[in-house]
Tab-separated table of C-alpha atoms in Angstrom:
chain	number	residue	atom	x	y	z
A	1	ASN	CA	0.000	0.000	0.000
A	2	PHE	CA	2.885	2.381	0.626
A	3	ASN	CA	4.031	2.102	-2.995
A	4	SER	CA	1.150	4.231	-4.244
A	5	PHE	CA	1.610	6.659	-1.371
A	6	ILE	CA	5.265	7.359	-2.073
A	7	SER	CA	4.617	7.479	-5.814
A	8	HIS	CA	2.061	10.226	-5.170
A	9	PHE	CA	4.623	12.296	-3.303
A	10	ALA	CA	7.175	11.648	-6.002
A	11	GLU	CA	4.846	13.359	-8.481
A	12	SER	CA	3.872	16.279	-6.222
A	13	GLU	CA	5.488	19.676	-5.860
A	14	VAL	CA	5.117	19.979	-2.097
A	15	ASN	CA	8.177	20.840	-0.032
A	16	PHE	CA	7.841	17.950	2.406
A	17	LYS	CA	9.967	16.160	4.990
A	18	MET	CA	9.374	12.581	6.160
A	19	ALA	CA	10.731	10.414	8.934
A	20	ILE	CA	9.981	6.931	10.248
A	21	THR	CA	10.031	5.303	13.675
A	22	THR	CA	8.488	2.109	15.080
A	23	THR	CA	5.940	1.199	17.751
A	24	ASP	CA	8.690	-0.382	19.881
A	25	GLY	CA	8.756	1.649	23.096
A	26	THR	CA	11.593	-0.230	24.813
A	27	THR	CA	14.647	1.750	25.867
A	28	ASN	CA	16.847	0.925	22.888
A	29	TYR	CA	14.288	1.849	20.239
A	30	ASN	CA	11.781	4.293	21.785
A	31	GLY	CA	11.207	7.065	19.250
A	32	LYS	CA	14.478	6.514	17.402
A	33	MET	CA	14.560	7.415	13.725
A	34	VAL	CA	14.746	4.595	11.192
A	35	GLY	CA	17.261	5.421	8.487
A	36	ASP	CA	18.190	8.979	7.541
A	37	ALA	CA	15.371	11.535	7.307
A	38	ASN	CA	17.628	13.770	5.219
A	39	LYS	CA	17.107	11.243	2.423
A	40	LEU	CA	13.310	11.574	2.648
A	41	THR	CA	12.930	15.237	1.736
A	42	TYR	CA	11.681	17.112	-1.298
A	43	SER	CA	15.267	18.127	-2.039
A	44	ALA	CA	16.359	14.487	-2.009
A	45	LEU	CA	13.491	13.643	-4.352
A	46	LEU	CA	14.528	16.353	-6.815
A	47	ALA	CA	18.129	15.175	-6.695
A	48	ASN	CA	17.351	11.527	-7.451
A	49	LYS	CA	13.753	10.291	-7.639
A	50	ASN	CA	14.582	6.581	-7.893
A	51	GLU	CA	16.975	6.727	-4.956
A	52	PHE	CA	14.387	8.606	-2.889
A	53	ILE	CA	11.711	5.956	-3.525
A	54	SER	CA	14.193	3.151	-2.815
A	55	ASN	CA	15.231	4.722	0.501
A	56	PHE	CA	11.615	5.148	1.582
A	57	LYS	CA	10.756	1.524	0.816
A	58	ASN	CA	13.812	0.298	2.718
A	59	TYR	CA	13.163	2.454	5.773
A	60	VAL	CA	9.439	1.779	6.041
A	61	ASN	CA	10.026	-2.000	5.992
A	62	VAL	CA	10.935	-2.066	9.682
A	63	GLY	CA	10.296	-5.790	10.187
A	64	ILE	CA	8.352	-7.661	12.883
A	65	LYS	CA	11.019	-8.456	15.489
A	66	GLY	CA	10.410	-5.499	17.785
A	67	SER	CA	8.536	-5.495	21.082
A	68	GLY	CA	5.139	-7.177	20.985
A	69	ARG	CA	3.827	-4.445	23.254
A	70	GLU	CA	2.986	-1.839	20.638
A	71	GLN	CA	3.156	1.743	21.899
A	72	GLY	CA	2.697	3.926	18.843
A	73	LEU	CA	1.532	7.025	20.713
A	74	LYS	CA	4.462	6.849	23.114
A	75	THR	CA	7.038	6.366	20.375
A	76	ALA	CA	5.573	9.140	18.202
A	77	LYS	CA	5.815	11.496	21.190
A	78	SER	CA	9.349	10.314	21.964
A	79	PHE	CA	10.357	10.859	18.331
A	80	MET	CA	9.225	14.473	18.522
A	81	GLU	CA	11.010	14.971	21.827
A	82	ARG	CA	14.206	13.685	20.222
A	83	TYR	CA	14.048	15.412	16.837
A	84	ALA	CA	11.459	18.212	16.843
A	85	SER	CA	14.048	20.986	17.011
A	86	SER	CA	15.660	19.842	13.769
A	87	PHE	CA	12.774	18.071	12.040
A	88	LEU	CA	9.781	20.399	12.440
A	89	ARG	CA	9.341	23.626	10.478
A	90	GLN	CA	7.334	26.467	11.970
A	91	ASP	CA	5.026	27.067	8.987
A	92	ALA	CA	4.586	23.428	7.942
A	93	PHE	CA	1.655	21.140	8.629
A	94	LEU	CA	2.384	17.968	10.606
A	95	THR	CA	0.780	14.646	9.752
A	96	ILE	CA	1.464	11.613	11.961
A	97	VAL	CA	0.616	8.276	10.352
A	98	ILE	CA	0.296	5.275	12.665
A	99	VAL	CA	0.091	1.753	11.192
A	100	SER	CA	-0.638	-1.055	13.656
A	101	ASP	CA	-2.731	-4.208	14.018
A	102	GLU	CA	-3.059	-3.912	17.814
A	103	GLU	CA	-4.373	-1.460	20.375
A	104	ASP	CA	-1.941	1.147	21.653
A	105	GLN	CA	-0.394	0.100	24.979
A	106	SER	CA	1.387	3.348	25.858
A	107	GLU	CA	1.502	4.180	29.561
A	108	ARG	CA	-0.077	7.647	29.606
A	109	PRO	CA	-3.745	8.659	29.088
A	110	VAL	CA	-4.605	9.132	25.431
A	111	ASP	CA	-5.531	12.814	25.826
A	112	GLU	CA	-1.997	13.576	27.022
A	113	TYR	CA	-0.621	12.371	23.712
A	114	SER	CA	-3.173	14.260	21.628
A	115	SER	CA	-2.474	17.462	23.579
A	116	PHE	CA	1.255	17.004	23.087
A	117	PHE	CA	0.884	16.521	19.332
A	118	LYS	CA	-1.376	19.553	18.928
A	119	GLY	CA	1.012	21.616	21.033
A	120	LEU	CA	3.819	21.023	18.536
A	121	LYS	CA	2.360	23.681	16.222
A	122	SER	CA	1.184	27.237	16.824
A	123	LYS	CA	-2.320	26.220	15.696
A	124	PRO	CA	-3.812	22.841	16.693
A	125	GLY	CA	-5.439	22.520	13.265
A	126	MET	CA	-1.992	22.187	11.688
A	127	VAL	CA	-1.629	18.687	13.223
A	128	LYS	CA	-3.419	15.635	11.828
A	129	VAL	CA	-3.141	12.019	12.998
A	130	TYR	CA	-3.942	9.193	10.572
A	131	SER	CA	-4.919	5.918	12.257
A	132	ILE	CA	-4.424	2.920	9.951
A	133	VAL	CA	-5.249	0.141	12.397
A	134	THR	CA	-7.454	-2.872	13.063
A	135	GLN	CA	-11.001	-1.480	12.881
A	136	TYR	CA	-12.996	-4.667	13.516
A	137	LEU	CA	-12.331	-8.264	14.585
A	138	THR	CA	-13.280	-11.628	13.124
A	139	PRO	CA	-13.147	-15.030	14.876
A	140	THR	CA	-9.842	-15.878	13.145
A	141	MET	CA	-8.051	-12.736	14.368
A	142	ARG	CA	-6.615	-14.064	17.633
A	143	GLU	CA	-3.599	-11.792	18.070
A	144	GLN	CA	-5.099	-8.520	16.872
A	145	SER	CA	-7.079	-5.840	18.673
A	146	ILE	CA	-8.963	-2.735	17.607
A	147	GLY	CA	-6.857	0.436	17.783
A	148	LYS	CA	-9.377	2.480	19.772
A	149	ARG	CA	-6.786	4.821	21.283
A	150	TYR	CA	-5.269	5.563	17.880
A	151	ASN	CA	-8.739	6.206	16.466
A	152	TRP	CA	-9.520	8.579	19.313
A	153	VAL	CA	-6.458	10.695	18.578
A	154	ALA	CA	-7.338	10.686	14.876
A	155	ASP	CA	-10.827	11.939	15.714
A	156	ILE	CA	-9.648	14.630	18.133
A	157	THR	CA	-7.210	16.018	15.549
A	158	ASN	CA	-9.760	15.776	12.725
A	159	GLY	CA	-7.526	13.215	11.045
A	160	VAL	CA	-8.498	10.058	9.167
A	161	LYS	CA	-9.104	6.420	10.152
A	162	ALA	CA	-8.604	3.390	7.900
A	163	ASP	CA	-8.527	-0.391	8.179
A	164	ILE	CA	-5.039	-1.932	8.109
A	165	TYR	CA	-6.533	-5.122	6.632
A	166	GLY	CA	-8.169	-3.285	3.766
A	167	ASN	CA	-6.599	-1.682	0.720
A	168	PHE	CA	-5.523	1.522	2.418
A	169	ALA	CA	-3.648	2.757	-0.637
A	170	LYS	CA	-6.593	5.062	-1.373
A	171	THR	CA	-6.390	6.480	2.152
A	172	LEU	CA	-2.686	7.155	1.750
A	173	ASN	CA	-3.203	8.726	-1.648
A	174	ASN	CA	-5.955	10.925	-0.245
A	175	MET	CA	-3.626	11.882	2.571
A	176	GLY	CA	-1.024	12.972	0.058
A	177	THR	CA	-3.615	15.075	-1.727
A	178	THR	CA	-4.853	16.507	1.559
A	179	ILE	CA	-1.342	17.534	2.588
A	180	SER	CA	-0.813	19.144	-0.806
A	181	ASN	CA	-4.034	21.111	-0.429
A	182	LEU	CA	-3.219	22.216	3.110
A	183	VAL	CA	-0.237	24.183	1.881
A	184	ASP	CA	-2.435	27.042	0.659
A	185	SER	CA	-5.375	26.496	3.005
A	186	PHE	CA	-6.387	27.356	6.556
A	187	ALA	CA	-6.932	24.380	8.846
A	188	LEU	CA	-9.591	24.534	11.560
A	189	SER	CA	-8.835	23.150	14.988
A	190	ALA	CA	-12.258	21.502	15.413
A	191	LYS	CA	-15.136	20.222	13.287
A	192	PRO	CA	-17.524	23.094	12.503
A	193	ILE	CA	-21.300	22.959	12.591
A	194	ASP	CA	-22.666	23.025	9.040
A	195	GLY	CA	-23.429	26.554	7.879
A	196	SER	CA	-21.680	28.275	10.805
A	197	ILE	CA	-18.409	29.214	9.080
A	198	LYS	CA	-17.694	32.863	8.317
A	199	VAL	CA	-14.511	34.071	6.607
A	200	PHE	CA	-13.195	37.626	6.868
A	201	VAL	CA	-10.354	39.168	4.854
A	202	ASN	CA	-9.033	42.424	6.321
A	203	GLY	CA	-12.262	42.761	8.313
A	204	VAL	CA	-14.596	42.286	5.334
A	205	GLU	CA	-16.641	39.086	5.101
A	206	ASN	CA	-15.883	36.932	2.062
A	207	LYS	CA	-19.082	34.979	1.481
A	208	ASN	CA	-18.505	33.081	-1.756
A	209	GLY	CA	-14.761	33.022	-2.433
A	210	TRP	CA	-13.893	29.890	-0.496
A	211	THR	CA	-14.832	26.254	0.053
A	212	PHE	CA	-14.661	23.976	3.078
A	213	ASP	CA	-12.856	20.648	2.673
A	214	SER	CA	-14.448	18.240	5.174
A	215	THR	CA	-11.600	15.714	4.744
A	216	SER	CA	-8.787	18.083	5.732
A	217	LYS	CA	-11.078	20.272	7.891
A	218	ALA	CA	-9.671	23.322	6.127
A	219	ILE	CA	-10.861	26.476	4.370
A	220	LYS	CA	-9.531	26.800	0.829
A	221	PHE	CA	-9.857	30.013	-1.156
A	222	LYS	CA	-11.005	29.843	-4.765
A	223	SER	CA	-8.397	30.796	-7.346
A	224	THR	CA	-10.234	34.064	-8.051
A	225	SER	CA	-10.420	35.069	-4.367
A	226	ILE	CA	-6.985	34.283	-2.936
A	227	PRO	CA	-6.050	37.113	-0.514
A	228	ILE	CA	-2.913	39.119	-1.207
A	229	ASN	CA	0.225	38.543	0.845
A	230	GLY	CA	-0.053	40.140	4.276
A	231	ALA	CA	-3.847	40.095	4.369
A	232	LYS	CA	-5.459	39.394	7.740
A	233	ILE	CA	-7.595	36.247	7.612
A	234	GLU	CA	-10.176	35.573	10.318
A	235	ILE	CA	-12.382	32.470	10.404
A	236	THR	CA	-15.209	32.053	12.896
A	237	TYR	CA	-17.413	28.983	13.343
A	238	GLN	CA	-19.467	27.075	15.888
A	239	THR	CA	-18.605	23.577	17.042
A	240	LEU	CA	-20.170	20.881	19.194
A	241	GLU	CA	-16.769	19.849	20.601
């Protein structure tokens, strides 16, 4: 499924950075980067597309010999604690993709992890968590469990949920498109009530020059109504959250 995902990025023109870690929360592996993130950047892609794709495929194939106690939320947090100062960019959106066939077994309450992730950016809406996990069980699935904690964080960040046992290539492709669209959009920090959104540019309401993308939870201006550089954008809306 990751082949189509990385191919999408290889064809995009988004200045991205990627990095990979595992769900192994033991001391030797907790939050440590797999491979070299400097080889998973837009610059690396432009320099050598085939090498970029090859590096991604090698890094993402982390194997199955790590700890059986999967702690994806813990290791994602630990990764940011280790590398945020060099990896994160102030004006960039952050998408955390978690792939697991078991429930998260991290030690801390789930809301602590979601608050930490959202606190990594100046606006909570700039952080999205994608939960690609076991979504339902069948009688033959004896060693799997539903990733309820991962799904909760995905919901609270207005991210996306998908089934690890399904063809989640479409989800990954949509994620790539969503990230591309976010570059020139304005992400909301919560799900708005239908019809409650109002957009103001330099204090004047813009009623028809924008659309709301329910997948990315973001306002996107139409090509004929994009505000000039330096314009003050204000977005108000009501939410049930």
